[in-house]
């Protein structure tokens, strides 16, 4: 929001390094566009109000104590109708500043990529170089790739659930800013690009940010799905290409030979988090996964048709594999309408024909009609048939690259695009169990007493004594929905079942008993579900090792784990622990809990994954993830990392392709560093621990 120089408030000089001068220019240019927008759409009066508030804010920051009173007077006098556009003006400006910062990160990344001598810190080349210098060889790097599993979990944030339309407008503005990085643009081209940015800003101003109707679960889901379908689906092949290219650069004798495998997959709470949103039901779980499946199948369908146009090889010019010919004949028999719709001039192009028929089978999968793909593995197998044929018939440079990208997407997103976690509060389970077993005073009993009774119920395979209330029926219907979704969308479509506010072993056993009541798995068979305790309060975090030892020594629960590959996931909450005990106490408790949980689980020969419930701000567990990985206690990071990405941070980390790539690059690089060469964190002196204990105790008391 530019103002004439004569009206500029005197302010302390802000130093911009030479590398950031371009960012300064972008912010000024976008600020001028926002100022013009406010004048045009809100009039001179609104513009003057915004400028007065801006000047007063700057003056207050520079030490003028009278400016704060001036600002408060101005704001308190705003009529509601004016306040709405006043707020919109500042939010638009800050969106543009944030966008400029993201584009500057892209600019800086390109500068590093151009300068081959200076790898970007925490980039793949930087990390691999450091590992190589430390004596780590190719075999150790490949072994680390086999161990690494990173799974960002998207959570809902209603105030961030912007319309897809506005998110796309923001992306378009970013793309136009990236276009302007081209130093050879003519002045006319620069003006045309600025006009396109102005158009996106203006139409965005005239679009309501949030629907007038009440926010539904489906609206929250659409917000998260935008980043999965419009950004991450496109970006994920580039991520693996960058990683494998970096490995070839650092280990040139093995260039083109190092394969990373699938290191990153995605999950979501949006549509499955009943504790976070009481409106979530079993119906939402089914609808969310149906929507996710429809979106990803549509993406594969369109990509197959695009590839069909690209792979135009004629059989008179090049041969194809017999396997591809045979599979095409099979598909032509199942989809005669699709086969006949292929123009006669294209029928001598075997790859084009097969990809059109693959698209027909994807359509059948989408429609739930005859001869669908039973699983993403079947779809991947068809892609591999084409890849093998191209390799065998001089086609490495005639389509293999694009096929490999499609296969990478299919291996990452499957037919569900993101695993859906399910979460419920332990108190809900206790109420339903007490009702179903007809146990008086169930909620008032100790955890130990409830645990003993639950073991009896599980051993005897007890069913509810009488019909349940609506809450009980809703709870059991969730497990029925999980069973349905596992059958229809695959076992990877449903993630762990998370029990919030877990206070004891009974809260985990309750979920197992409810799952059996909800017919999840055949009678007498093990429950096909990972039950994850979520320890959130300071007290529960301190007790978590004891709680887990109690579970892992129980025969019933160990039998359950034996059918889950002896793998236990445990979630620790950063936000609620901070709210419970304050920042210092919560962080120290979390550090000790992680170390003690590793020690507790290690004794039972059980694989452990710690699921980090991080928020967006530092007070809620946010901050630099790579620093948290490197600072984790010994044994906490074993190649597996699962962490929530709070709704307000998803756009910041995954809003643009290059930013999303960089976010994942930093995370995976840190995981690679600690997995390929396990490091021993510095020994913590007992005096240091004593000091931290005193700080945590005093901090909690003050809080």
XYZ file of C-alpha atoms in Angstrom, residues 92-700:
609
model
C -4.829 -8.891 1.145
C -1.603 -6.975 1.703
C -0.185 -9.610 4.061
C -1.173 -12.391 1.656
C 0.803 -10.608 -1.038
C 3.805 -10.125 1.273
C 3.722 -13.815 2.166
C 3.457 -14.673 -1.523
C 6.455 -12.482 -2.316
C 8.436 -14.252 0.417
C 7.544 -17.667 -1.025
C 8.587 -16.600 -4.501
C 11.820 -15.210 -3.063
C 12.498 -18.652 -1.576
C 12.057 -20.049 -5.075
C 14.461 -17.380 -6.384
C 17.050 -18.291 -3.727
C 16.689 -21.998 -4.458
C 17.310 -21.374 -8.150
C 20.416 -19.380 -7.259
C 21.762 -22.340 -5.306
C 20.958 -24.758 -8.131
C 22.790 -22.550 -10.626
C 25.830 -22.277 -8.348
C 26.978 -25.906 -8.363
C 29.806 -25.126 -5.919
C 27.491 -24.028 -3.098
C 24.764 -26.555 -2.244
C 21.711 -25.243 -0.435
C 21.905 -25.945 3.317
C 19.769 -28.924 4.329
C 19.341 -29.830 0.668
C 19.907 -33.325 -0.665
C 23.375 -32.588 -2.066
C 24.455 -30.824 1.134
C 23.307 -33.740 3.312
C 24.733 -36.456 1.070
C 28.073 -34.624 0.834
C 28.305 -34.463 4.622
C 27.446 -38.162 4.899
C 30.065 -39.038 2.283
C 32.682 -36.941 4.102
C 31.793 -38.834 7.291
C 32.570 -42.137 5.588
C 29.034 -43.206 4.635
C 28.968 -45.150 1.358
C 26.336 -45.881 -1.264
C 25.200 -49.106 0.399
C 24.529 -47.303 3.694
C 22.605 -44.569 1.880
C 20.463 -47.125 0.062
C 19.861 -48.961 3.344
C 18.730 -45.669 4.891
C 16.319 -45.132 1.991
C 14.753 -48.514 2.771
C 14.195 -47.485 6.392
C 12.874 -43.962 5.917
C 9.143 -43.369 6.086
C 7.861 -39.783 6.365
C 4.130 -39.202 6.661
C 2.784 -35.650 7.047
C -0.758 -35.744 8.440
C -3.016 -32.859 7.424
C -5.431 -31.606 10.062
C -8.412 -29.303 9.761
C -8.491 -25.625 10.624
C -11.925 -24.085 9.904
C -10.661 -20.491 9.701
C -8.171 -21.579 7.047
C -10.692 -23.414 4.909
C -10.640 -20.891 2.083
C -12.453 -21.511 -1.152
C -10.521 -23.491 -3.756
C -11.197 -20.554 -6.075
C -9.195 -18.167 -3.885
C -6.428 -20.681 -3.312
C -6.063 -21.048 -7.067
C -5.989 -17.271 -7.485
C -3.142 -17.090 -4.952
C -1.313 -19.809 -6.857
C -1.832 -17.945 -10.125
C -0.355 -14.772 -8.613
C 2.667 -16.766 -7.440
C 3.111 -18.272 -10.899
C 2.989 -14.813 -12.468
C 5.613 -13.594 -9.997
C 7.784 -16.566 -10.923
C 7.362 -15.657 -14.598
C 8.785 -12.248 -13.760
C 12.024 -13.868 -12.588
C 12.912 -14.151 -16.280
C 15.485 -11.377 -16.862
C 14.677 -11.290 -20.587
C 11.057 -10.180 -20.236
C 10.306 -7.093 -22.285
C 8.672 -4.048 -20.611
C 5.438 -4.904 -22.423
C 5.548 -8.463 -21.050
C 6.193 -7.164 -17.519
C 3.174 -4.836 -17.782
C 1.011 -7.676 -19.109
C 2.076 -9.929 -16.224
C 1.315 -7.199 -13.667
C -2.102 -6.764 -15.286
C -2.767 -10.478 -14.815
C -1.740 -10.215 -11.148
C -4.021 -7.183 -10.765
C -6.892 -9.159 -12.300
C -6.428 -12.076 -9.876
C -6.219 -9.683 -6.904
C -9.302 -7.743 -7.933
C -11.493 -10.755 -8.674
C -10.278 -12.239 -5.362
C -11.308 -9.063 -3.522
C -14.767 -9.374 -5.048
C -15.070 -13.041 -3.999
C -16.351 -13.931 -0.522
C -13.532 -15.625 1.381
C -15.759 -18.116 3.174
C -19.132 -19.489 2.080
C -22.105 -17.897 3.805
C -23.447 -21.340 4.648
C -22.260 -23.105 7.802
C -18.874 -24.760 7.348
C -19.332 -28.490 6.771
C -16.899 -31.349 7.254
C -16.803 -31.704 3.466
C -15.693 -28.048 3.143
C -12.775 -28.657 5.503
C -11.871 -31.769 3.527
C -11.885 -29.848 0.236
C -9.393 -27.365 1.676
C -6.897 -30.130 2.545
C -7.541 -31.966 -0.720
C -6.668 -28.872 -2.743
C -3.035 -29.127 -1.626
C -2.955 -32.882 -2.209
C -4.409 -32.781 -5.721
C -3.239 -29.421 -7.059
C 0.231 -29.251 -5.513
C 1.568 -32.495 -4.062
C 0.276 -34.782 -6.811
C 2.162 -32.688 -9.348
C 5.249 -32.195 -7.175
C 6.015 -35.662 -5.807
C 7.839 -37.033 -8.899
C 10.080 -33.934 -8.899
C 10.970 -34.654 -5.285
C 12.262 -38.156 -6.090
C 14.005 -36.975 -9.237
C 15.847 -34.317 -7.219
C 16.836 -36.872 -4.578
C 18.112 -39.487 -7.021
C 19.903 -36.876 -9.130
C 21.624 -35.563 -5.994
C 22.700 -39.094 -5.068
C 24.176 -39.502 -8.555
C 26.004 -36.176 -8.234
C 27.559 -37.056 -4.876
C 28.303 -40.660 -5.875
C 29.097 -40.259 -9.605
C 30.197 -43.879 -10.051
C 26.646 -44.918 -9.207
C 24.793 -42.201 -11.132
C 21.464 -43.450 -12.436
C 21.652 -46.602 -10.302
C 20.529 -45.366 -6.866
C 16.787 -45.768 -6.325
C 15.118 -44.288 -3.283
C 11.850 -46.219 -3.207
C 8.745 -44.592 -1.723
C 9.842 -42.481 1.235
C 6.868 -40.120 1.613
C 3.147 -40.729 1.877
C 0.374 -38.518 3.167
C -2.421 -38.831 5.690
C -5.303 -36.692 6.915
C -7.514 -36.169 9.935
C -10.049 -34.144 7.969
C -13.215 -36.225 7.883
C -12.076 -38.708 10.547
C -11.332 -36.553 13.597
C -14.380 -36.908 15.838
C -12.580 -35.435 18.842
C -11.604 -32.297 16.947
C -14.987 -31.914 15.257
C -18.072 -33.458 16.921
C -19.929 -33.233 13.600
C -17.748 -35.997 12.121
C -19.625 -39.291 11.857
C -19.244 -42.684 10.224
C -20.988 -41.219 7.189
C -18.285 -38.544 6.887
C -15.567 -41.209 6.974
C -17.172 -43.045 4.053
C -17.898 -39.837 2.118
C -14.389 -38.448 2.635
C -12.690 -41.561 1.293
C -15.174 -41.788 -1.590
C -14.337 -38.202 -2.523
C -10.596 -38.817 -2.236
C -10.856 -41.921 -4.411
C -12.891 -40.077 -7.046
C -10.369 -37.229 -7.219
C -7.273 -39.396 -7.551
C -8.885 -41.717 -10.120
C -9.809 -38.650 -12.142
C -6.198 -37.471 -12.011
C -4.915 -40.860 -13.221
C -7.568 -40.967 -15.948
C -6.565 -37.578 -17.339
C -2.880 -38.401 -17.134
C -3.413 -41.643 -19.065
C -5.201 -39.736 -21.815
C -2.382 -37.164 -21.914
C 0.198 -39.942 -22.170
C -1.843 -41.570 -24.944
C -1.342 -38.410 -26.987
C 2.397 -38.385 -26.263
C 3.173 -42.057 -26.939
C 2.330 -42.036 -30.626
C 4.745 -44.790 -31.711
C 3.520 -46.740 -34.746
C 3.958 -50.500 -34.862
C 5.356 -50.125 -38.389
C 8.239 -48.101 -36.872
C 8.935 -49.909 -33.613
C 8.000 -53.152 -31.925
C 6.225 -53.521 -28.569
C 6.232 -56.348 -26.046
C 3.940 -59.337 -26.448
C 2.723 -58.746 -22.886
C 1.434 -55.312 -23.836
C -0.284 -56.689 -26.970
C -1.927 -59.468 -24.966
C -3.114 -57.099 -22.238
C -4.563 -54.757 -24.882
C -6.550 -57.633 -26.386
C -7.916 -58.572 -22.959
C -8.957 -54.992 -22.279
C -10.522 -54.575 -25.729
C -12.716 -57.561 -24.897
C -13.832 -56.030 -21.610
C -14.269 -52.497 -22.974
C -15.460 -52.889 -26.581
C -17.054 -49.428 -26.626
C -13.780 -47.781 -25.650
C -11.858 -49.895 -28.170
C -14.237 -48.977 -30.992
C -14.111 -45.277 -30.084
C -10.388 -45.157 -30.893
C -10.024 -43.578 -34.364
C -8.877 -45.987 -37.079
C -5.727 -43.947 -37.708
C -4.687 -44.487 -34.061
C -5.240 -48.257 -33.907
C -1.767 -48.910 -35.272
C -0.296 -47.045 -32.291
C -0.105 -49.770 -29.604
C 0.882 -47.577 -26.646
C -1.834 -45.067 -27.422
C -4.412 -47.862 -27.679
C -3.340 -49.483 -24.407
C -3.377 -46.192 -22.488
C -6.872 -45.423 -23.792
C -7.992 -48.841 -22.563
C -6.308 -48.282 -19.211
C -8.317 -45.057 -18.962
C -11.467 -47.090 -19.664
C -10.600 -49.442 -16.796
C -10.017 -46.449 -14.506
C -13.461 -45.185 -15.530
C -14.916 -48.570 -14.607
C -13.200 -48.304 -11.234
C -14.637 -44.825 -10.752
C -18.128 -46.032 -11.728
C -17.929 -49.287 -9.727
C -18.813 -51.154 -12.909
C -17.504 -54.366 -14.465
C -13.774 -55.176 -14.587
C -12.417 -52.367 -12.390
C -8.891 -52.153 -11.058
C -9.107 -54.133 -7.842
C -6.168 -52.272 -6.327
C -3.572 -49.644 -7.212
C -1.081 -52.504 -7.575
C -2.985 -53.689 -10.674
C -2.810 -50.186 -12.127
C 0.921 -49.940 -11.364
C 1.443 -53.307 -13.041
C -0.070 -51.947 -16.263
C 2.236 -48.922 -16.104
C 5.196 -51.264 -15.676
C 4.125 -53.255 -18.745
C 4.488 -50.097 -20.830
C 7.778 -49.185 -19.145
C 9.244 -52.645 -19.828
C 8.147 -52.487 -23.456
C 9.712 -49.039 -23.914
C 13.020 -50.180 -22.401
C 13.120 -53.264 -24.627
C 12.298 -51.352 -27.797
C 14.510 -48.251 -27.861
C 11.938 -46.178 -26.022
C 13.914 -44.884 -23.043
C 13.750 -41.381 -24.498
C 10.320 -41.799 -26.043
C 8.032 -41.819 -23.003
C 9.734 -43.667 -20.152
C 10.248 -40.456 -18.164
C 6.538 -39.589 -18.180
C 5.508 -43.172 -17.368
C 7.885 -43.204 -14.419
C 6.269 -40.026 -13.078
C 2.818 -41.602 -13.278
C 4.054 -44.725 -11.488
C 5.629 -42.597 -8.747
C 2.285 -40.874 -8.197
C 0.402 -44.175 -8.118
C 2.868 -45.629 -5.599
C 2.513 -42.546 -3.393
C -1.212 -41.847 -3.559
C -2.756 -45.233 -4.362
C -6.504 -45.118 -4.860
C -7.097 -43.125 -1.658
C -4.660 -40.161 -2.097
C -4.203 -39.820 1.695
C -4.641 -42.276 4.532
C -7.557 -41.208 6.729
C -6.890 -41.388 10.468
C -9.778 -41.765 12.899
C -9.683 -40.064 16.308
C -12.027 -40.116 19.291
C -11.813 -39.023 22.924
C -11.236 -41.757 25.523
C -14.139 -40.441 27.625
C -16.610 -41.274 24.835
C -15.310 -44.852 24.771
C -15.621 -45.149 28.550
C -19.251 -44.048 28.464
C -20.148 -46.529 25.723
C -18.259 -49.414 27.355
C -19.923 -48.744 30.724
C -23.314 -48.717 29.018
C -22.630 -51.833 26.946
C -21.325 -53.913 29.860
C -23.993 -52.479 32.197
C -21.326 -51.679 34.763
C -22.488 -49.128 37.333
C -20.034 -46.401 38.282
C -17.773 -47.332 35.373
C -16.471 -43.805 34.925
C -15.611 -43.519 38.622
C -13.556 -46.710 38.755
C -9.801 -46.628 38.653
C -7.953 -47.328 35.430
C -6.648 -50.559 36.959
C -10.162 -51.794 37.766
C -11.447 -50.960 34.306
C -8.435 -52.698 32.728
C -9.148 -55.955 34.616
C -12.813 -55.952 33.549
C -11.954 -55.137 29.924
C -9.523 -58.071 29.778
C -12.316 -60.357 30.944
C -14.679 -58.988 28.310
C -12.091 -59.458 25.558
C -11.178 -62.982 26.668
C -14.847 -64.039 26.856
C -15.739 -62.208 23.644
C -18.587 -60.467 25.447
C -21.141 -58.507 23.464
C -23.166 -55.517 24.694
C -25.646 -56.646 27.323
C -28.462 -54.501 25.944
C -29.215 -52.114 23.117
C -27.085 -49.004 23.139
C -27.979 -45.328 23.214
C -27.559 -43.116 20.159
C -24.008 -42.251 21.275
C -23.177 -45.940 21.550
C -24.661 -46.729 18.149
C -22.773 -43.828 16.553
C -19.544 -45.057 18.107
C -19.970 -48.621 16.830
C -21.001 -47.379 13.391
C -17.543 -45.777 13.073
C -15.879 -49.191 13.343
C -18.351 -50.586 10.829
C -17.421 -47.739 8.487
C -13.727 -48.566 8.967
C -14.406 -52.187 7.984
C -16.353 -51.048 4.912
C -13.648 -48.583 3.822
C -10.877 -51.150 4.228
C -12.772 -53.504 1.915
C -13.691 -50.876 -0.672
C -10.654 -48.587 -0.729
C -7.858 -50.872 0.464
C -6.170 -51.466 3.803
C -3.993 -48.361 3.400
C -7.006 -46.065 3.086
C -7.645 -46.157 6.837
C -4.860 -45.177 9.193
C -4.502 -45.637 12.941
C -7.332 -45.225 15.419
C -6.169 -42.496 17.816
C -7.481 -42.346 21.375
C -7.278 -38.780 22.669
C -6.683 -38.117 26.362
C -5.423 -41.620 27.064
C -4.960 -41.950 30.835
C -4.314 -45.689 31.177
C -4.151 -49.101 29.462
C -7.943 -49.377 29.719
C -8.368 -46.584 27.161
C -6.514 -48.620 24.537
C -8.276 -51.886 25.424
C -11.627 -50.078 25.242
C -10.992 -49.262 21.583
C -10.234 -52.935 20.859
C -13.447 -54.097 22.535
C -15.531 -51.482 20.707
C -13.947 -52.526 17.417
C -15.077 -56.091 18.055
C -18.558 -54.884 18.937
C -18.529 -52.914 15.707
C -17.746 -56.073 13.689
C -14.325 -54.847 12.585
C -12.877 -58.205 11.568
C -14.601 -61.563 11.641
C -15.641 -63.054 14.969
C -12.655 -64.304 16.934
C -10.182 -62.804 14.437
C -7.702 -60.120 15.467
C -8.774 -56.517 15.047
C -7.117 -55.168 11.845
C -6.439 -51.737 13.296
C -3.547 -49.896 14.915
C -4.773 -48.367 18.174
C -2.696 -45.320 19.058
C -2.746 -43.764 22.529
C -2.443 -39.978 22.489
C -0.718 -38.616 25.581
C -1.491 -34.917 25.887
C -1.311 -33.652 29.471
C 1.936 -33.282 31.389
C 0.795 -35.973 33.822
C -0.100 -38.436 31.056
C 3.221 -37.825 29.308
C 5.052 -38.526 32.553
C 3.031 -41.717 33.059
C 3.178 -42.849 29.417
C 6.131 -45.292 29.796
C 4.354 -47.047 32.692
C 1.089 -47.178 30.741
C 2.835 -48.713 27.729
C 4.670 -51.263 29.855
C 1.321 -52.290 31.305
C -0.072 -52.800 27.813
C 2.963 -54.610 26.435
C 3.037 -57.091 29.314
C -0.612 -57.971 28.740
C -1.093 -61.189 26.734
C -4.245 -59.975 25.003
C -2.674 -56.772 23.772
C 0.582 -58.481 22.802
C -1.428 -60.951 20.740
C -3.046 -57.985 18.992
C 0.380 -56.429 18.317
C 1.723 -59.718 16.965
C -0.865 -59.414 14.196
C 0.194 -55.782 13.585
C 3.805 -56.662 12.717
C 4.874 -56.033 16.343
C 4.610 -52.330 15.656
C 3.298 -49.765 18.103
C 2.551 -46.150 17.256
C 2.331 -43.651 20.103
C 1.186 -40.070 19.692
C 2.444 -37.235 21.864
C 0.633 -33.904 21.967
C 2.567 -30.651 21.932
C -0.286 -28.156 21.944
C -2.366 -29.568 24.803
C 0.664 -30.343 26.948
C 1.679 -26.705 26.597
C -1.819 -25.555 27.522
C -1.734 -27.911 30.492
C 1.671 -27.047 31.931
C 3.198 -24.098 30.107
C 5.918 -23.984 27.485
C 9.056 -24.927 29.441
C 7.402 -27.682 31.491
C 5.703 -29.150 28.428
C 8.845 -29.202 26.286
C 10.973 -30.787 29.011
C 8.255 -33.349 29.735
C 7.977 -34.172 26.027
C 11.746 -34.628 25.749
C 11.841 -36.996 28.730
C 8.714 -38.847 27.613
C 10.219 -39.617 24.209
C 13.422 -40.929 25.761
C 11.552 -43.014 28.349
C 9.068 -44.412 25.826
C 11.932 -45.631 23.628
C 13.491 -47.358 26.648
C 10.164 -48.865 27.715
C 9.222 -50.283 24.310
C 12.739 -51.502 23.510
C 12.519 -54.102 26.292
C 9.630 -55.845 24.522
C 11.152 -56.162 21.044
C 8.436 -53.931 19.571
C 9.000 -51.454 16.749
C 8.038 -47.927 17.773
C 6.825 -44.962 15.750
C 6.333 -41.709 17.609
C 3.565 -39.601 16.092
C 4.191 -35.926 16.837
C 1.083 -33.799 17.295
C 2.733 -30.500 16.398
C 0.924 -27.208 16.018
C 1.770 -24.259 13.825
C 3.266 -21.880 16.402
C 6.326 -22.502 18.568
C 4.106 -22.624 21.665
C 2.146 -25.484 20.090
C 5.140 -27.542 19.017
C 5.813 -25.702 15.787
C 9.125 -24.355 14.639
C 11.771 -25.915 12.442
C 11.055 -29.605 12.061
C 14.585 -30.467 10.896
C 16.004 -29.020 14.116
C 13.586 -31.123 16.169
C 14.654 -34.248 14.261
C 18.354 -33.600 14.822
C 17.799 -32.767 18.505
C 15.625 -35.810 19.281
C 16.820 -38.168 22.041
C 18.727 -41.285 20.997
C 16.497 -43.944 19.440
C 13.494 -41.678 18.871
C 14.103 -41.237 15.135
C 14.567 -44.688 13.605
C 13.674 -43.833 10.037
C 9.947 -43.459 10.734
C 8.435 -40.003 11.200
C 4.782 -39.101 11.455
C 3.716 -35.549 12.299
C 0.611 -33.416 12.041
C 0.604 -30.449 9.705
C -1.865 -28.048 11.280
C -4.366 -26.409 8.963
C -2.869 -22.933 9.256
C 0.583 -24.229 8.220
C -0.439 -26.366 5.244
C -0.598 -23.412 2.856
C 2.723 -22.059 4.132
C 4.561 -25.365 3.627
C 2.699 -26.932 0.705
C 1.044 -24.019 -1.092
C 3.437 -23.953 -4.068
C 5.219 -26.786 -5.861
C 8.748 -25.551 -5.164
C 7.988 -24.661 -1.537
C 6.406 -28.084 -0.981
C 9.454 -29.746 -2.523
C 11.768 -27.735 -0.261
C 9.687 -28.553 2.847
C 9.897 -32.268 2.159
C 13.557 -31.985 1.138
C 14.488 -30.503 4.523
C 12.532 -33.152 6.407
C 13.831 -36.126 4.434
C 17.396 -34.753 4.452
C 17.296 -34.568 8.243
C 15.885 -38.087 8.433
C 18.599 -39.295 6.050
C 21.299 -37.652 8.159
C 20.266 -39.429 11.372
C 19.313 -42.726 9.712
C 22.342 -43.296 7.467
C 24.744 -42.337 10.240
C 23.043 -42.673 13.627
C 24.471 -40.000 15.857
C 24.839 -39.960 19.577
C 23.429 -36.687 20.884
C 25.671 -34.895 23.353
C 25.681 -36.443 26.789
C 23.476 -34.443 29.097
C 25.151 -33.881 32.445
C 23.141 -34.687 35.550
C 23.563 -31.071 36.685
C 22.010 -29.916 33.397
C 19.023 -32.212 33.944
C 18.669 -30.928 37.477
C 18.586 -27.347 36.208
C 15.963 -28.216 33.582
C 13.838 -30.006 36.191
C 13.928 -26.891 38.383
C 13.085 -24.640 35.422
C 10.189 -26.887 34.374
C 8.816 -27.092 37.927
C 9.044 -23.349 38.495
C 7.629 -22.614 35.070
C 4.636 -24.870 35.605
